[in-house]
Coordinates of N, CA, C and O in Angstrom, one line a residue:
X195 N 74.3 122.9 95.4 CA 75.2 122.7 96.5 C 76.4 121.9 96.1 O 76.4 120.9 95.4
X196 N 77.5 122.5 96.5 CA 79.1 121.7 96.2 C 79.4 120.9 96.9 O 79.9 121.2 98.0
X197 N 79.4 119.6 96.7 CA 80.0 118.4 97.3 C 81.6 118.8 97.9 O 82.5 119.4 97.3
X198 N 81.5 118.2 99.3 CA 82.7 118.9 100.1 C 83.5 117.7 99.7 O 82.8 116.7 99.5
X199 N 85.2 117.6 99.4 CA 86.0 116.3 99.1 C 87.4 116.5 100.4 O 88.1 117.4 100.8
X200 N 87.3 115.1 100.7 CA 88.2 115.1 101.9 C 89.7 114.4 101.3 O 89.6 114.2 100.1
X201 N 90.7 114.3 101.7 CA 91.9 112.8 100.9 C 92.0 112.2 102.1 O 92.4 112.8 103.1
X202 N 91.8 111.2 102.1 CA 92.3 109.7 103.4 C 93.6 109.7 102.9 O 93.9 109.7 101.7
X203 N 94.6 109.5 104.1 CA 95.7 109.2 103.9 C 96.1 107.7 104.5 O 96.2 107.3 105.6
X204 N 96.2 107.2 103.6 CA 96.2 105.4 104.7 C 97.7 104.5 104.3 O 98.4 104.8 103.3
X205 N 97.8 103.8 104.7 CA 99.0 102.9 105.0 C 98.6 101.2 104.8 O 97.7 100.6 105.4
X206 N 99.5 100.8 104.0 CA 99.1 99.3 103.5 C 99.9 98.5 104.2 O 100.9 99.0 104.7
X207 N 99.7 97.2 104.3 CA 101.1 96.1 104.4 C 100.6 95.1 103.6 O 99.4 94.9 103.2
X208 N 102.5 94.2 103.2 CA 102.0 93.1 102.5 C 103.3 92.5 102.9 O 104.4 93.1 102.8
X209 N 103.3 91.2 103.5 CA 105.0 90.8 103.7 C 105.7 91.6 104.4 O 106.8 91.8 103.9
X210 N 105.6 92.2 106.0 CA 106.2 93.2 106.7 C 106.8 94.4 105.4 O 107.8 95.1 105.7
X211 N 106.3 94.5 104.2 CA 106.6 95.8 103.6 C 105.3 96.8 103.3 O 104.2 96.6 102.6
X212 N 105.8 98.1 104.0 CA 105.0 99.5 104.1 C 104.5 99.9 102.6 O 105.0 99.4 101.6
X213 N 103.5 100.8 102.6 CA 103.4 101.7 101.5 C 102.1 102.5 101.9 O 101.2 102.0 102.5
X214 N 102.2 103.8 101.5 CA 101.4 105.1 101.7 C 100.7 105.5 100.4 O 101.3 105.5 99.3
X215 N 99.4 106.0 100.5 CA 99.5 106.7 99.7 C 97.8 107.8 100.0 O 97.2 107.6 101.0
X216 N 97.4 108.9 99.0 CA 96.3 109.4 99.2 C 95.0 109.4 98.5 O 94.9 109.5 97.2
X217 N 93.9 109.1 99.7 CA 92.8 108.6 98.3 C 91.6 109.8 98.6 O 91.7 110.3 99.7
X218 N 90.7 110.2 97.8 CA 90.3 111.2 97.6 C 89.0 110.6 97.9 O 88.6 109.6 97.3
X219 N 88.2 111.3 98.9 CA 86.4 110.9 99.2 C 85.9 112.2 99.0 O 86.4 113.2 98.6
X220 N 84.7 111.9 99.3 CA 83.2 112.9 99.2 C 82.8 112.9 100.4 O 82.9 112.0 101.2
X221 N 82.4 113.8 100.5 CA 81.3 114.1 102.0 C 79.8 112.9 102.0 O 79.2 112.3 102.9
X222 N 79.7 112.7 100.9 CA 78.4 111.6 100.5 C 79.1 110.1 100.4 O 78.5 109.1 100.5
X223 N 80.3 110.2 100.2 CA 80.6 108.7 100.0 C 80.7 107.9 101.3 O 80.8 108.4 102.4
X224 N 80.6 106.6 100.7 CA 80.6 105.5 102.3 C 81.7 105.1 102.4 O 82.0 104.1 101.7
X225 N 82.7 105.6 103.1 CA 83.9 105.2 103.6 C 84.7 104.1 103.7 O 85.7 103.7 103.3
X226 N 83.4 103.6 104.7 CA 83.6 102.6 104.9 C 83.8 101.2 104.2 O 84.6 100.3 104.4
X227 N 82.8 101.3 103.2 CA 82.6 100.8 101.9 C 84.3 101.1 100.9 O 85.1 100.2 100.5
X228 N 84.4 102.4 100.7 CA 86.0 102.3 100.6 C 87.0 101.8 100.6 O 87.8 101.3 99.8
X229 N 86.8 102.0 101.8 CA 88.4 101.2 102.6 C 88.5 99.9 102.7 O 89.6 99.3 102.7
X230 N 86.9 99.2 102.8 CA 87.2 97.4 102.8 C 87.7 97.1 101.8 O 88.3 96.0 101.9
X231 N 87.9 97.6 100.5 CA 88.3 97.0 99.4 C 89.6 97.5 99.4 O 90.2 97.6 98.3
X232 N 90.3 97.7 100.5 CA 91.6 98.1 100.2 C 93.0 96.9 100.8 O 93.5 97.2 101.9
X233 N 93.4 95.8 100.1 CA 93.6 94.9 100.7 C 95.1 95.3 102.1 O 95.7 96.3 101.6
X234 N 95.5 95.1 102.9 CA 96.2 95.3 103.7 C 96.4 96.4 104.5 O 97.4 96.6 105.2
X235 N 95.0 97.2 104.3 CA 95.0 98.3 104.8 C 95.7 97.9 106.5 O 95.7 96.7 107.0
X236 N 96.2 98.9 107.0 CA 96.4 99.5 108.4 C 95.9 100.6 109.0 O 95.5 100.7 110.2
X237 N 96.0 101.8 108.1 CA 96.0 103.0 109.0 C 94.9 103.8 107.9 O 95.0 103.7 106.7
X238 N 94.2 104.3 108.3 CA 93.6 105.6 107.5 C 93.2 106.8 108.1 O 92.2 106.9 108.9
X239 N 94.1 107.7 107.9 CA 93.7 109.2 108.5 C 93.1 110.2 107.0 O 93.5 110.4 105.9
X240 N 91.9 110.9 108.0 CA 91.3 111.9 107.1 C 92.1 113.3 107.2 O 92.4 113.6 108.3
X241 N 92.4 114.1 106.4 CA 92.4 115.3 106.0 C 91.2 116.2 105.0 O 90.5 115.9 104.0
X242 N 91.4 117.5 105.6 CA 90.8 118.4 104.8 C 91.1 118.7 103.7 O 90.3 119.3 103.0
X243 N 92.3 118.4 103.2 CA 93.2 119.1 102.1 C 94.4 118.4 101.3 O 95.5 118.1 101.8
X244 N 94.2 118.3 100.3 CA 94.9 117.4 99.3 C 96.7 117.4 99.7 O 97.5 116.5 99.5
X245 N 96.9 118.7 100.1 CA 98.2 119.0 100.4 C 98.7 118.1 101.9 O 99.6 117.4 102.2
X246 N 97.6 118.6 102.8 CA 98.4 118.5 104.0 C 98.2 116.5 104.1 O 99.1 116.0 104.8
X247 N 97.4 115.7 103.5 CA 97.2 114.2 103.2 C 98.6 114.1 102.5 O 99.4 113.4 103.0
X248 N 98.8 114.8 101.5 CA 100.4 113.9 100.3 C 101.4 114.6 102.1 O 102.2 113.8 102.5
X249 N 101.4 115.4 102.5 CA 102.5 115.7 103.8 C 102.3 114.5 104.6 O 103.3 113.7 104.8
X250 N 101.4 114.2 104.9 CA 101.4 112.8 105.8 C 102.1 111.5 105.3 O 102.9 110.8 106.0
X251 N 101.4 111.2 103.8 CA 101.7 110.2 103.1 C 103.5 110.3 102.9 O 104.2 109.3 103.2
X252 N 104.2 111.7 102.5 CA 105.5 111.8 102.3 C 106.2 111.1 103.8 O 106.9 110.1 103.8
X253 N 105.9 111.9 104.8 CA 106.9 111.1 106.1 C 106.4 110.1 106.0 O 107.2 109.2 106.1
X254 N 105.1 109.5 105.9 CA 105.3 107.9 106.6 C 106.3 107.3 105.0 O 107.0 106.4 105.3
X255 N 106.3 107.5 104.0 CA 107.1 106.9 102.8 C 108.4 107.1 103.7 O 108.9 106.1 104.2
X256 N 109.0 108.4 103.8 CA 110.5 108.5 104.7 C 110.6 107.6 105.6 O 111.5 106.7 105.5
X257 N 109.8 107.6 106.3 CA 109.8 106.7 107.5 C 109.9 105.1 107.2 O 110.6 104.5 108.0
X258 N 109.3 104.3 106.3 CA 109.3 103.3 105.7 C 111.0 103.0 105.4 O 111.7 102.3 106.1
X259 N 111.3 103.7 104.2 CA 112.5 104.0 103.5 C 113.5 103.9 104.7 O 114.4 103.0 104.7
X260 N 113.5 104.8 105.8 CA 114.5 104.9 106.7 C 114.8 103.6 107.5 O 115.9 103.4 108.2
X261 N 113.8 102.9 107.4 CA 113.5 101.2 108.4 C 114.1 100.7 107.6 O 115.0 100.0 108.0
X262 N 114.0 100.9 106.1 CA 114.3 99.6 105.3 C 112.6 98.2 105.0 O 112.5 97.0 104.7
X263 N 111.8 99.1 105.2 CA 110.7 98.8 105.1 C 109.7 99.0 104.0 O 108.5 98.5 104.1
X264 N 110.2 99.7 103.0 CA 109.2 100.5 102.0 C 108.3 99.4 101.1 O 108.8 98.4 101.6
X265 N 107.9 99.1 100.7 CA 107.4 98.3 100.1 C 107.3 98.3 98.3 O 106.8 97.4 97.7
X266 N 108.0 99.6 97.9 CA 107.8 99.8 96.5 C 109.5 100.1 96.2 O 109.8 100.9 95.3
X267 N 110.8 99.5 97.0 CA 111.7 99.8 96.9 C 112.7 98.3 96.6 O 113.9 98.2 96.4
X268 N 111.6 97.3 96.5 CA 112.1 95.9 95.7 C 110.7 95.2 95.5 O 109.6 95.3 96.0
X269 N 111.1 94.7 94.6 CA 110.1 93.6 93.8 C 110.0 92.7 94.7 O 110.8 92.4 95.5
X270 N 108.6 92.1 94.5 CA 108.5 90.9 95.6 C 109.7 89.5 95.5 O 109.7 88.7 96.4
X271 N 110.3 89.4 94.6 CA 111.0 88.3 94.8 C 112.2 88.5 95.5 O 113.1 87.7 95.6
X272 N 112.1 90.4 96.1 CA 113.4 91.0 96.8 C 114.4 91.7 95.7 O 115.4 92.4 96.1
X273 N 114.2 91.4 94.5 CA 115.0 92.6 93.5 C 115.2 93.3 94.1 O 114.7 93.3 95.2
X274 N 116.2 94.5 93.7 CA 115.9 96.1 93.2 C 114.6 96.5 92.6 O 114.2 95.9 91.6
X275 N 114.0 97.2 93.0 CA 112.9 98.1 92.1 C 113.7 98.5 91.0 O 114.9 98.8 91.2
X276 N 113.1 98.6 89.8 CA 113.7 99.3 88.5 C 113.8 100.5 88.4 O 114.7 101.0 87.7
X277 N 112.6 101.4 89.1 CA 112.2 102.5 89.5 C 112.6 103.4 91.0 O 112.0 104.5 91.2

C-alpha cells in the first residue's frame, strides 16, 4: 500500500514580519505533532498537491512583499537582505 503525501501550506510571524512556506506530510503522520514545533506559526492550510500548496505559499509571499511585511526581505536588525 502507497502512503498518500499531502504539502501544508502555512504562514509564520516573528516581529509583525510574514513568511510562507510548504511542508510535506503523510496520511500516517501526526500533524499535529508537526506544526507545534513550528515556532510562530499562524495559518496552516492542507493541499493535495505540491503544486497547488507552492501557488498558495507564492501569493501570500506577494502579498507580504506588497505590505512591506515579508519577513525574509531584511535582516532582523532591519538591513537589506543580501539575498
Amino acid at each position: 500500500m502507497k502512503i498518500k503525501k499531502y504539502w501544508i501550506a502555512i504562514q509564520t510571524e516573528k516581529n509583525g514580519k510574514y513568511s510562507a512556506a510548504a511542508l510535506p506530510v503523510t496520511e500516517s503522520e501526526n500533524i499535529y505533532k508537526k506544526l507545534a514545533h513550528i515556532p510562530g506559526i499562524v495559518s496552516a492550510n492542507i493541499y493535495s498537491t505540491k503544486t497547488e500548496a507552492a501557488r498558495v505559499v507564492l501569493a501570500w509571499r506577494d502579498g507580504f512583499r506588497a505590505a512591506g511585511c515579508y519577513m525574509w526581505d531584511t535582516m532582523e536588525d532591519g538591513s537589506p537582505a543580501p539575498f
